[in-house]
Amino acid sequence: MTWTIDGCISMQNLDIVRGGNRIAMLDCENEALCDDDIIANARLIAAAPDLLQALHDVDAYLAPQGDEEDAYNYIRAIIKGAISKAQGA
């Protein structure tokens, strides 16, 4: 099930939801951020599960199949680092 954005920034109510359950609530009253930054953060948070799945898919595609090239090793190391960070490892 995908994460979506719910609410309205003008009403100071912007949540990330999954199946009707709140995943995250954004601070719309943060004066250090403009509305565009808050919306961008919400979009990034909502896309997180899809981004993580994409990294898993690319990692599986680049998995070793005999001789590995240095470029593949470098890309896979970056991907694995992002996956680990996203999963809290």
PDB file of N, CA and C in Angstrom:
ATOM      1  N   MET A   1       0.852  -1.181   0.000  1.00  0.00           N
ATOM      2  CA  MET A   1       0.000   0.000   0.000  1.00  0.00           C
ATOM      3  C   MET A   1       0.895   1.241   0.000  1.00  0.00           C
ATOM      4  N   THR A   2       0.554   2.200  -0.823  1.00  0.00           N
ATOM      5  CA  THR A   2       1.382   3.390  -0.973  1.00  0.00           C
ATOM      6  C   THR A   2       1.094   4.426   0.112  1.00  0.00           C
ATOM      7  N   TRP A   3       2.067   5.289   0.308  1.00  0.00           N
ATOM      8  CA  TRP A   3       1.914   6.414   1.228  1.00  0.00           C
ATOM      9  C   TRP A   3       1.448   7.611   0.411  1.00  0.00           C
ATOM     10  N   THR A   4       0.548   8.395   0.975  1.00  0.00           N
ATOM     11  CA  THR A   4       0.032   9.578   0.286  1.00  0.00           C
ATOM     12  C   THR A   4       0.052  10.769   1.234  1.00  0.00           C
ATOM     13  N   ILE A   5      -0.114  11.942   0.661  1.00  0.00           N
ATOM     14  CA  ILE A   5      -0.182  13.181   1.434  1.00  0.00           C
ATOM     15  C   ILE A   5      -1.645  13.527   1.634  1.00  0.00           C
ATOM     16  N   ASP A   6      -1.983  13.897   2.861  1.00  0.00           N
ATOM     17  CA  ASP A   6      -3.360  14.253   3.177  1.00  0.00           C
ATOM     18  C   ASP A   6      -3.347  15.569   3.947  1.00  0.00           C
ATOM     19  N   GLY A   7      -4.342  16.379   3.741  1.00  0.00           N
ATOM     20  CA  GLY A   7      -4.450  17.641   4.467  1.00  0.00           C
ATOM     21  C   GLY A   7      -4.177  18.824   3.581  1.00  0.00           C
ATOM     22  N   CYS A   8      -3.993  19.956   4.226  1.00  0.00           N
ATOM     23  CA  CYS A   8      -3.827  21.214   3.501  1.00  0.00           C
ATOM     24  C   CYS A   8      -2.846  22.088   4.277  1.00  0.00           C
ATOM     25  N   ILE A   9      -1.812  22.544   3.606  1.00  0.00           N
ATOM     26  CA  ILE A   9      -0.794  23.348   4.280  1.00  0.00           C
ATOM     27  C   ILE A   9      -1.372  24.668   4.778  1.00  0.00           C
ATOM     28  N   SER A  10      -2.340  25.217   4.070  1.00  0.00           N
ATOM     29  CA  SER A  10      -2.922  26.488   4.501  1.00  0.00           C
ATOM     30  C   SER A  10      -3.713  26.337   5.801  1.00  0.00           C
ATOM     31  N   MET A  11      -4.136  25.112   6.099  1.00  0.00           N
ATOM     32  CA  MET A  11      -4.863  24.855   7.352  1.00  0.00           C
ATOM     33  C   MET A  11      -3.934  24.246   8.411  1.00  0.00           C
ATOM     34  N   GLN A  12      -2.622  24.289   8.124  1.00  0.00           N
ATOM     35  CA  GLN A  12      -1.601  23.785   9.046  1.00  0.00           C
ATOM     36  C   GLN A  12      -1.793  22.300   9.359  1.00  0.00           C
ATOM     37  N   ASN A  13      -2.253  21.532   8.376  1.00  0.00           N
ATOM     38  CA  ASN A  13      -2.538  20.125   8.578  1.00  0.00           C
ATOM     39  C   ASN A  13      -2.032  19.355   7.367  1.00  0.00           C
ATOM     40  N   LEU A  14      -0.841  18.768   7.472  1.00  0.00           N
ATOM     41  CA  LEU A  14      -0.261  18.009   6.372  1.00  0.00           C
ATOM     42  C   LEU A  14       0.289  16.717   6.946  1.00  0.00           C
ATOM     43  N   ASP A  15      -0.312  15.597   6.545  1.00  0.00           N
ATOM     44  CA  ASP A  15       0.063  14.292   7.065  1.00  0.00           C
ATOM     45  C   ASP A  15       0.472  13.364   5.928  1.00  0.00           C
ATOM     46  N   ILE A  16       1.284  12.390   6.262  1.00  0.00           N
ATOM     47  CA  ILE A  16       1.588  11.292   5.366  1.00  0.00           C
ATOM     48  C   ILE A  16       0.770  10.119   5.886  1.00  0.00           C
ATOM     49  N   VAL A  17      -0.043   9.523   5.012  1.00  0.00           N
ATOM     50  CA  VAL A  17      -0.943   8.449   5.448  1.00  0.00           C
ATOM     51  C   VAL A  17      -0.765   7.211   4.584  1.00  0.00           C
ATOM     52  N   ARG A  18      -1.114   6.087   5.195  1.00  0.00           N
ATOM     53  CA  ARG A  18      -1.119   4.798   4.496  1.00  0.00           C
ATOM     54  C   ARG A  18      -2.386   4.073   4.899  1.00  0.00           C
ATOM     55  N   GLY A  19      -3.264   3.897   3.966  1.00  0.00           N
ATOM     56  CA  GLY A  19      -4.502   3.199   4.259  1.00  0.00           C
ATOM     57  C   GLY A  19      -5.326   3.851   5.355  1.00  0.00           C
ATOM     58  N   GLY A  20      -5.322   5.166   5.417  1.00  0.00           N
ATOM     59  CA  GLY A  20      -6.089   5.888   6.418  1.00  0.00           C
ATOM     60  C   GLY A  20      -5.365   6.067   7.743  1.00  0.00           C
ATOM     61  N   ASN A  21      -4.186   5.474   7.906  1.00  0.00           N
ATOM     62  CA  ASN A  21      -3.410   5.608   9.149  1.00  0.00           C
ATOM     63  C   ASN A  21      -2.278   6.605   8.951  1.00  0.00           C
ATOM     64  N   ARG A  22      -2.121   7.499   9.911  1.00  0.00           N
ATOM     65  CA  ARG A  22      -1.071   8.512   9.836  1.00  0.00           C
ATOM     66  C   ARG A  22       0.292   7.859  10.039  1.00  0.00           C
ATOM     67  N   ILE A  23       1.205   8.128   9.102  1.00  0.00           N
ATOM     68  CA  ILE A  23       2.591   7.678   9.186  1.00  0.00           C
ATOM     69  C   ILE A  23       3.442   8.795   9.783  1.00  0.00           C
ATOM     70  N   ALA A  24       3.183  10.019   9.328  1.00  0.00           N
ATOM     71  CA  ALA A  24       3.959  11.174   9.780  1.00  0.00           C
ATOM     72  C   ALA A  24       3.089  12.420   9.715  1.00  0.00           C
ATOM     73  N   MET A  25       3.423  13.381  10.570  1.00  0.00           N
ATOM     74  CA  MET A  25       2.725  14.659  10.590  1.00  0.00           C
ATOM     75  C   MET A  25       3.785  15.745  10.433  1.00  0.00           C
ATOM     76  N   LEU A  26       3.607  16.618   9.474  1.00  0.00           N
ATOM     77  CA  LEU A  26       4.593  17.668   9.230  1.00  0.00           C
ATOM     78  C   LEU A  26       4.259  18.933   9.998  1.00  0.00           C
ATOM     79  N   ASP A  27       5.312  19.610  10.442  1.00  0.00           N
ATOM     80  CA  ASP A  27       5.172  20.864  11.174  1.00  0.00           C
ATOM     81  C   ASP A  27       4.981  21.994  10.170  1.00  0.00           C
ATOM     82  N   CYS A  28       3.754  22.364   9.930  1.00  0.00           N
ATOM     83  CA  CYS A  28       3.444  23.417   8.956  1.00  0.00           C
ATOM     84  C   CYS A  28       3.620  24.807   9.538  1.00  0.00           C
ATOM     85  N   GLU A  29       3.895  24.907  10.820  1.00  0.00           N
ATOM     86  CA  GLU A  29       4.071  26.207  11.456  1.00  0.00           C
ATOM     87  C   GLU A  29       5.545  26.564  11.608  1.00  0.00           C
ATOM     88  N   ASN A  30       6.430  25.753  11.061  1.00  0.00           N
ATOM     89  CA  ASN A  30       7.861  25.987  11.143  1.00  0.00           C
ATOM     90  C   ASN A  30       8.217  27.205  10.294  1.00  0.00           C
ATOM     91  N   GLU A  31       8.549  28.290  10.948  1.00  0.00           N
ATOM     92  CA  GLU A  31       8.838  29.531  10.239  1.00  0.00           C
ATOM     93  C   GLU A  31      10.174  29.500   9.505  1.00  0.00           C
ATOM     94  N   ALA A  32      11.011  28.501   9.812  1.00  0.00           N
ATOM     95  CA  ALA A  32      12.303  28.390   9.136  1.00  0.00           C
ATOM     96  C   ALA A  32      12.150  27.806   7.736  1.00  0.00           C
ATOM     97  N   LEU A  33      10.992  27.201   7.448  1.00  0.00           N
ATOM     98  CA  LEU A  33      10.752  26.599   6.142  1.00  0.00           C
ATOM     99  C   LEU A  33       9.615  27.311   5.428  1.00  0.00           C
ATOM    100  N   CYS A  34       9.771  27.473   4.133  1.00  0.00           N
ATOM    101  CA  CYS A  34       8.669  28.039   3.344  1.00  0.00           C
ATOM    102  C   CYS A  34       7.704  26.899   2.991  1.00  0.00           C
ATOM    103  N   ASP A  35       6.519  27.268   2.546  1.00  0.00           N
ATOM    104  CA  ASP A  35       5.511  26.264   2.196  1.00  0.00           C
ATOM    105  C   ASP A  35       6.021  25.282   1.148  1.00  0.00           C
ATOM    106  N   ASP A  36       6.782  25.786   0.168  1.00  0.00           N
ATOM    107  CA  ASP A  36       7.307  24.909  -0.880  1.00  0.00           C
ATOM    108  C   ASP A  36       8.238  23.844  -0.304  1.00  0.00           C
ATOM    109  N   ASP A  37       9.053  24.223   0.688  1.00  0.00           N
ATOM    110  CA  ASP A  37       9.947  23.253   1.327  1.00  0.00           C
ATOM    111  C   ASP A  37       9.164  22.208   2.109  1.00  0.00           C
ATOM    112  N   ILE A  38       8.126  22.626   2.787  1.00  0.00           N
ATOM    113  CA  ILE A  38       7.301  21.688   3.557  1.00  0.00           C
ATOM    114  C   ILE A  38       6.617  20.698   2.618  1.00  0.00           C
ATOM    115  N   ILE A  39       6.095  21.198   1.509  1.00  0.00           N
ATOM    116  CA  ILE A  39       5.455  20.318   0.526  1.00  0.00           C
ATOM    117  C   ILE A  39       6.479  19.371  -0.094  1.00  0.00           C
ATOM    118  N   ALA A  40       7.675  19.872  -0.398  1.00  0.00           N
ATOM    119  CA  ALA A  40       8.727  19.020  -0.958  1.00  0.00           C
ATOM    120  C   ALA A  40       9.107  17.922   0.023  1.00  0.00           C
ATOM    121  N   ASN A  41       9.205  18.266   1.309  1.00  0.00           N
ATOM    122  CA  ASN A  41       9.514  17.259   2.326  1.00  0.00           C
ATOM    123  C   ASN A  41       8.414  16.208   2.410  1.00  0.00           C
ATOM    124  N   ALA A  42       7.174  16.643   2.340  1.00  0.00           N
ATOM    125  CA  ALA A  42       6.045  15.706   2.386  1.00  0.00           C
ATOM    126  C   ALA A  42       6.085  14.761   1.188  1.00  0.00           C
ATOM    127  N   ARG A  43       6.380  15.292   0.019  1.00  0.00           N
ATOM    128  CA  ARG A  43       6.456  14.449  -1.179  1.00  0.00           C
ATOM    129  C   ARG A  43       7.583  13.432  -1.059  1.00  0.00           C
ATOM    130  N   LEU A  44       8.714  13.860  -0.526  1.00  0.00           N
ATOM    131  CA  LEU A  44       9.849  12.951  -0.363  1.00  0.00           C
ATOM    132  C   LEU A  44       9.525  11.841   0.640  1.00  0.00           C
ATOM    133  N   ILE A  45       8.899  12.208   1.746  1.00  0.00           N
ATOM    134  CA  ILE A  45       8.516  11.205   2.741  1.00  0.00           C
ATOM    135  C   ILE A  45       7.506  10.232   2.143  1.00  0.00           C
ATOM    136  N   ALA A  46       6.520  10.745   1.416  1.00  0.00           N
ATOM    137  CA  ALA A  46       5.504   9.885   0.812  1.00  0.00           C
ATOM    138  C   ALA A  46       6.112   8.944  -0.226  1.00  0.00           C
ATOM    139  N   ALA A  47       7.179   9.376  -0.893  1.00  0.00           N
ATOM    140  CA  ALA A  47       7.824   8.552  -1.913  1.00  0.00           C
ATOM    141  C   ALA A  47       8.820   7.552  -1.341  1.00  0.00           C
ATOM    142  N   ALA A  48       9.126   7.653  -0.064  1.00  0.00           N
ATOM    143  CA  ALA A  48      10.165   6.817   0.541  1.00  0.00           C
ATOM    144  C   ALA A  48       9.997   5.318   0.286  1.00  0.00           C
ATOM    145  N   PRO A  49       8.828   4.733   0.484  1.00  0.00           N
ATOM    146  CA  PRO A  49       8.706   3.295   0.223  1.00  0.00           C
ATOM    147  C   PRO A  49       8.973   2.936  -1.243  1.00  0.00           C
ATOM    148  N   ASP A  50       8.519   3.778  -2.161  1.00  0.00           N
ATOM    149  CA  ASP A  50       8.757   3.516  -3.575  1.00  0.00           C
ATOM    150  C   ASP A  50      10.240   3.657  -3.927  1.00  0.00           C
ATOM    151  N   LEU A  51      10.890   4.650  -3.340  1.00  0.00           N
ATOM    152  CA  LEU A  51      12.321   4.836  -3.579  1.00  0.00           C
ATOM    153  C   LEU A  51      13.120   3.653  -3.040  1.00  0.00           C
ATOM    154  N   LEU A  52      12.761   3.184  -1.867  1.00  0.00           N
ATOM    155  CA  LEU A  52      13.440   2.028  -1.287  1.00  0.00           C
ATOM    156  C   LEU A  52      13.242   0.799  -2.164  1.00  0.00           C
ATOM    157  N   GLN A  53      12.040   0.573  -2.650  1.00  0.00           N
ATOM    158  CA  GLN A  53      11.788  -0.570  -3.529  1.00  0.00           C
ATOM    159  C   GLN A  53      12.592  -0.456  -4.813  1.00  0.00           C
ATOM    160  N   ALA A  54      12.698   0.760  -5.356  1.00  0.00           N
ATOM    161  CA  ALA A  54      13.488   0.960  -6.568  1.00  0.00           C
ATOM    162  C   ALA A  54      14.950   0.619  -6.331  1.00  0.00           C
ATOM    163  N   LEU A  55      15.476   1.000  -5.174  1.00  0.00           N
ATOM    164  CA  LEU A  55      16.864   0.657  -4.858  1.00  0.00           C
ATOM    165  C   LEU A  55      17.046  -0.853  -4.736  1.00  0.00           C
ATOM    166  N   HIS A  56      16.099  -1.524  -4.095  1.00  0.00           N
ATOM    167  CA  HIS A  56      16.161  -2.989  -4.008  1.00  0.00           C
ATOM    168  C   HIS A  56      16.147  -3.610  -5.405  1.00  0.00           C
ATOM    169  N   ASP A  57      15.286  -3.106  -6.285  1.00  0.00           N
ATOM    170  CA  ASP A  57      15.175  -3.649  -7.635  1.00  0.00           C
ATOM    171  C   ASP A  57      16.466  -3.440  -8.433  1.00  0.00           C
ATOM    172  N   VAL A  58      17.049  -2.238  -8.337  1.00  0.00           N
ATOM    173  CA  VAL A  58      18.296  -1.956  -9.048  1.00  0.00           C
ATOM    174  C   VAL A  58      19.427  -2.806  -8.481  1.00  0.00           C
ATOM    175  N   ASP A  59      19.480  -2.945  -7.176  1.00  0.00           N
ATOM    176  CA  ASP A  59      20.513  -3.767  -6.546  1.00  0.00           C
ATOM    177  C   ASP A  59      20.410  -5.213  -7.034  1.00  0.00           C
ATOM    178  N   ALA A  60      19.203  -5.747  -7.090  1.00  0.00           N
ATOM    179  CA  ALA A  60      19.018  -7.123  -7.560  1.00  0.00           C
ATOM    180  C   ALA A  60      19.440  -7.253  -9.026  1.00  0.00           C
ATOM    181  N   TYR A  61      19.137  -6.239  -9.815  1.00  0.00           N
ATOM    182  CA  TYR A  61      19.504  -6.260 -11.228  1.00  0.00           C
ATOM    183  C   TYR A  61      21.021  -6.250 -11.412  1.00  0.00           C
ATOM    184  N   LEU A  62      21.701  -5.494 -10.555  1.00  0.00           N
ATOM    185  CA  LEU A  62      23.151  -5.365 -10.668  1.00  0.00           C
ATOM    186  C   LEU A  62      23.908  -6.445  -9.895  1.00  0.00           C
ATOM    187  N   ALA A  63      23.191  -7.381  -9.298  1.00  0.00           N
ATOM    188  CA  ALA A  63      23.836  -8.438  -8.498  1.00  0.00           C
ATOM    189  C   ALA A  63      24.890  -9.151  -9.346  1.00  0.00           C
ATOM    190  N   PRO A  64      25.928  -9.632  -8.689  1.00  0.00           N
ATOM    191  CA  PRO A  64      27.028 -10.275  -9.414  1.00  0.00           C
ATOM    192  C   PRO A  64      26.552 -11.444 -10.278  1.00  0.00           C
ATOM    193  N   GLN A  65      27.021 -11.456 -11.487  1.00  0.00           N
ATOM    194  CA  GLN A  65      26.745 -12.570 -12.394  1.00  0.00           C
ATOM    195  C   GLN A  65      28.053 -12.917 -13.092  1.00  0.00           C
ATOM    196  N   GLY A  66      29.020 -13.364 -12.319  1.00  0.00           N
ATOM    197  CA  GLY A  66      30.338 -13.650 -12.868  1.00  0.00           C
ATOM    198  C   GLY A  66      31.280 -12.512 -12.539  1.00  0.00           C
ATOM    199  N   ASP A  67      32.011 -12.045 -13.541  1.00  0.00           N
ATOM    200  CA  ASP A  67      32.968 -10.956 -13.341  1.00  0.00           C
ATOM    201  C   ASP A  67      32.235  -9.635 -13.166  1.00  0.00           C
ATOM    202  N   GLU A  68      32.567  -8.914 -12.088  1.00  0.00           N
ATOM    203  CA  GLU A  68      31.954  -7.598 -11.843  1.00  0.00           C
ATOM    204  C   GLU A  68      32.902  -6.505 -12.309  1.00  0.00           C
ATOM    205  N   GLU A  69      32.330  -5.472 -12.852  1.00  0.00           N
ATOM    206  CA  GLU A  69      33.119  -4.313 -13.240  1.00  0.00           C
ATOM    207  C   GLU A  69      33.179  -3.343 -12.071  1.00  0.00           C
ATOM    208  N   ASP A  70      34.206  -2.511 -12.033  1.00  0.00           N
ATOM    209  CA  ASP A  70      34.360  -1.538 -10.950  1.00  0.00           C
ATOM    210  C   ASP A  70      33.170  -0.595 -10.857  1.00  0.00           C
ATOM    211  N   ALA A  71      32.614  -0.197 -11.986  1.00  0.00           N
ATOM    212  CA  ALA A  71      31.465   0.719 -11.966  1.00  0.00           C
ATOM    213  C   ALA A  71      30.290   0.079 -11.255  1.00  0.00           C
ATOM    214  N   TYR A  72      30.025  -1.200 -11.524  1.00  0.00           N
ATOM    215  CA  TYR A  72      28.925  -1.894 -10.856  1.00  0.00           C
ATOM    216  C   TYR A  72      29.178  -1.978  -9.356  1.00  0.00           C
ATOM    217  N   ASN A  73      30.408  -2.273  -8.968  1.00  0.00           N
ATOM    218  CA  ASN A  73      30.737  -2.340  -7.540  1.00  0.00           C
ATOM    219  C   ASN A  73      30.495  -1.009  -6.861  1.00  0.00           C
ATOM    220  N   TYR A  74      30.895   0.071  -7.528  1.00  0.00           N
ATOM    221  CA  TYR A  74      30.716   1.406  -6.972  1.00  0.00           C
ATOM    222  C   TYR A  74      29.227   1.740  -6.837  1.00  0.00           C
ATOM    223  N   ILE A  75      28.463   1.503  -7.901  1.00  0.00           N
ATOM    224  CA  ILE A  75      27.024   1.788  -7.869  1.00  0.00           C
ATOM    225  C   ILE A  75      26.336   0.940  -6.809  1.00  0.00           C
ATOM    226  N   ARG A  76      26.663  -0.337  -6.746  1.00  0.00           N
ATOM    227  CA  ARG A  76      26.026  -1.216  -5.760  1.00  0.00           C
ATOM    228  C   ARG A  76      26.375  -0.783  -4.337  1.00  0.00           C
ATOM    229  N   ALA A  77      27.571  -0.305  -4.099  1.00  0.00           N
ATOM    230  CA  ALA A  77      27.951   0.163  -2.761  1.00  0.00           C
ATOM    231  C   ALA A  77      27.105   1.377  -2.359  1.00  0.00           C
ATOM    232  N   ILE A  78      26.879   2.292  -3.288  1.00  0.00           N
ATOM    233  CA  ILE A  78      26.042   3.460  -3.010  1.00  0.00           C
ATOM    234  C   ILE A  78      24.608   3.030  -2.740  1.00  0.00           C
ATOM    235  N   ILE A  79      24.091   2.127  -3.564  1.00  0.00           N
ATOM    236  CA  ILE A  79      22.724   1.638  -3.393  1.00  0.00           C
ATOM    237  C   ILE A  79      22.572   0.943  -2.052  1.00  0.00           C
ATOM    238  N   LYS A  80      23.503   0.062  -1.716  1.00  0.00           N
ATOM    239  CA  LYS A  80      23.416  -0.668  -0.445  1.00  0.00           C
ATOM    240  C   LYS A  80      23.489   0.298   0.740  1.00  0.00           C
ATOM    241  N   GLY A  81      24.279   1.357   0.620  1.00  0.00           N
ATOM    242  CA  GLY A  81      24.352   2.353   1.680  1.00  0.00           C
ATOM    243  C   GLY A  81      23.022   3.075   1.854  1.00  0.00           C
ATOM    244  N   ALA A  82      22.379   3.421   0.745  1.00  0.00           N
ATOM    245  CA  ALA A  82      21.076   4.089   0.813  1.00  0.00           C
ATOM    246  C   ALA A  82      20.013   3.161   1.379  1.00  0.00           C
ATOM    247  N   ILE A  83      20.042   1.894   0.980  1.00  0.00           N
ATOM    248  CA  ILE A  83      19.092   0.920   1.516  1.00  0.00           C
ATOM    249  C   ILE A  83      19.276   0.778   3.022  1.00  0.00           C
ATOM    250  N   SER A  84      20.511   0.640   3.454  1.00  0.00           N
ATOM    251  CA  SER A  84      20.790   0.504   4.884  1.00  0.00           C
ATOM    252  C   SER A  84      20.300   1.713   5.672  1.00  0.00           C
ATOM    253  N   LYS A  85      20.562   2.897   5.146  1.00  0.00           N
ATOM    254  CA  LYS A  85      20.117   4.114   5.829  1.00  0.00           C
ATOM    255  C   LYS A  85      18.602   4.179   5.903  1.00  0.00           C
ATOM    256  N   ALA A  86      17.940   3.823   4.803  1.00  0.00           N
ATOM    257  CA  ALA A  86      16.471   3.869   4.764  1.00  0.00           C
ATOM    258  C   ALA A  86      15.854   2.855   5.721  1.00  0.00           C
ATOM    259  N   GLN A  87      16.551   1.735   5.916  1.00  0.00           N
ATOM    260  CA  GLN A  87      16.021   0.692   6.800  1.00  0.00           C
ATOM    261  C   GLN A  87      16.511   0.849   8.249  1.00  0.00           C
ATOM    262  N   GLY A  88      17.286   1.897   8.492  1.00  0.00           N
ATOM    263  CA  GLY A  88      17.747   2.168   9.856  1.00  0.00           C
ATOM    264  C   GLY A  88      18.886   1.281  10.306  1.00  0.00           C
ATOM    265  N   ALA A  89      19.608   0.730   9.364  1.00  0.00           N
ATOM    266  CA  ALA A  89      20.733  -0.151   9.719  1.00  0.00           C
ATOM    267  C   ALA A  89      22.024   0.631   9.884  1.00  0.00           C
TER     268      ALA A  89
END
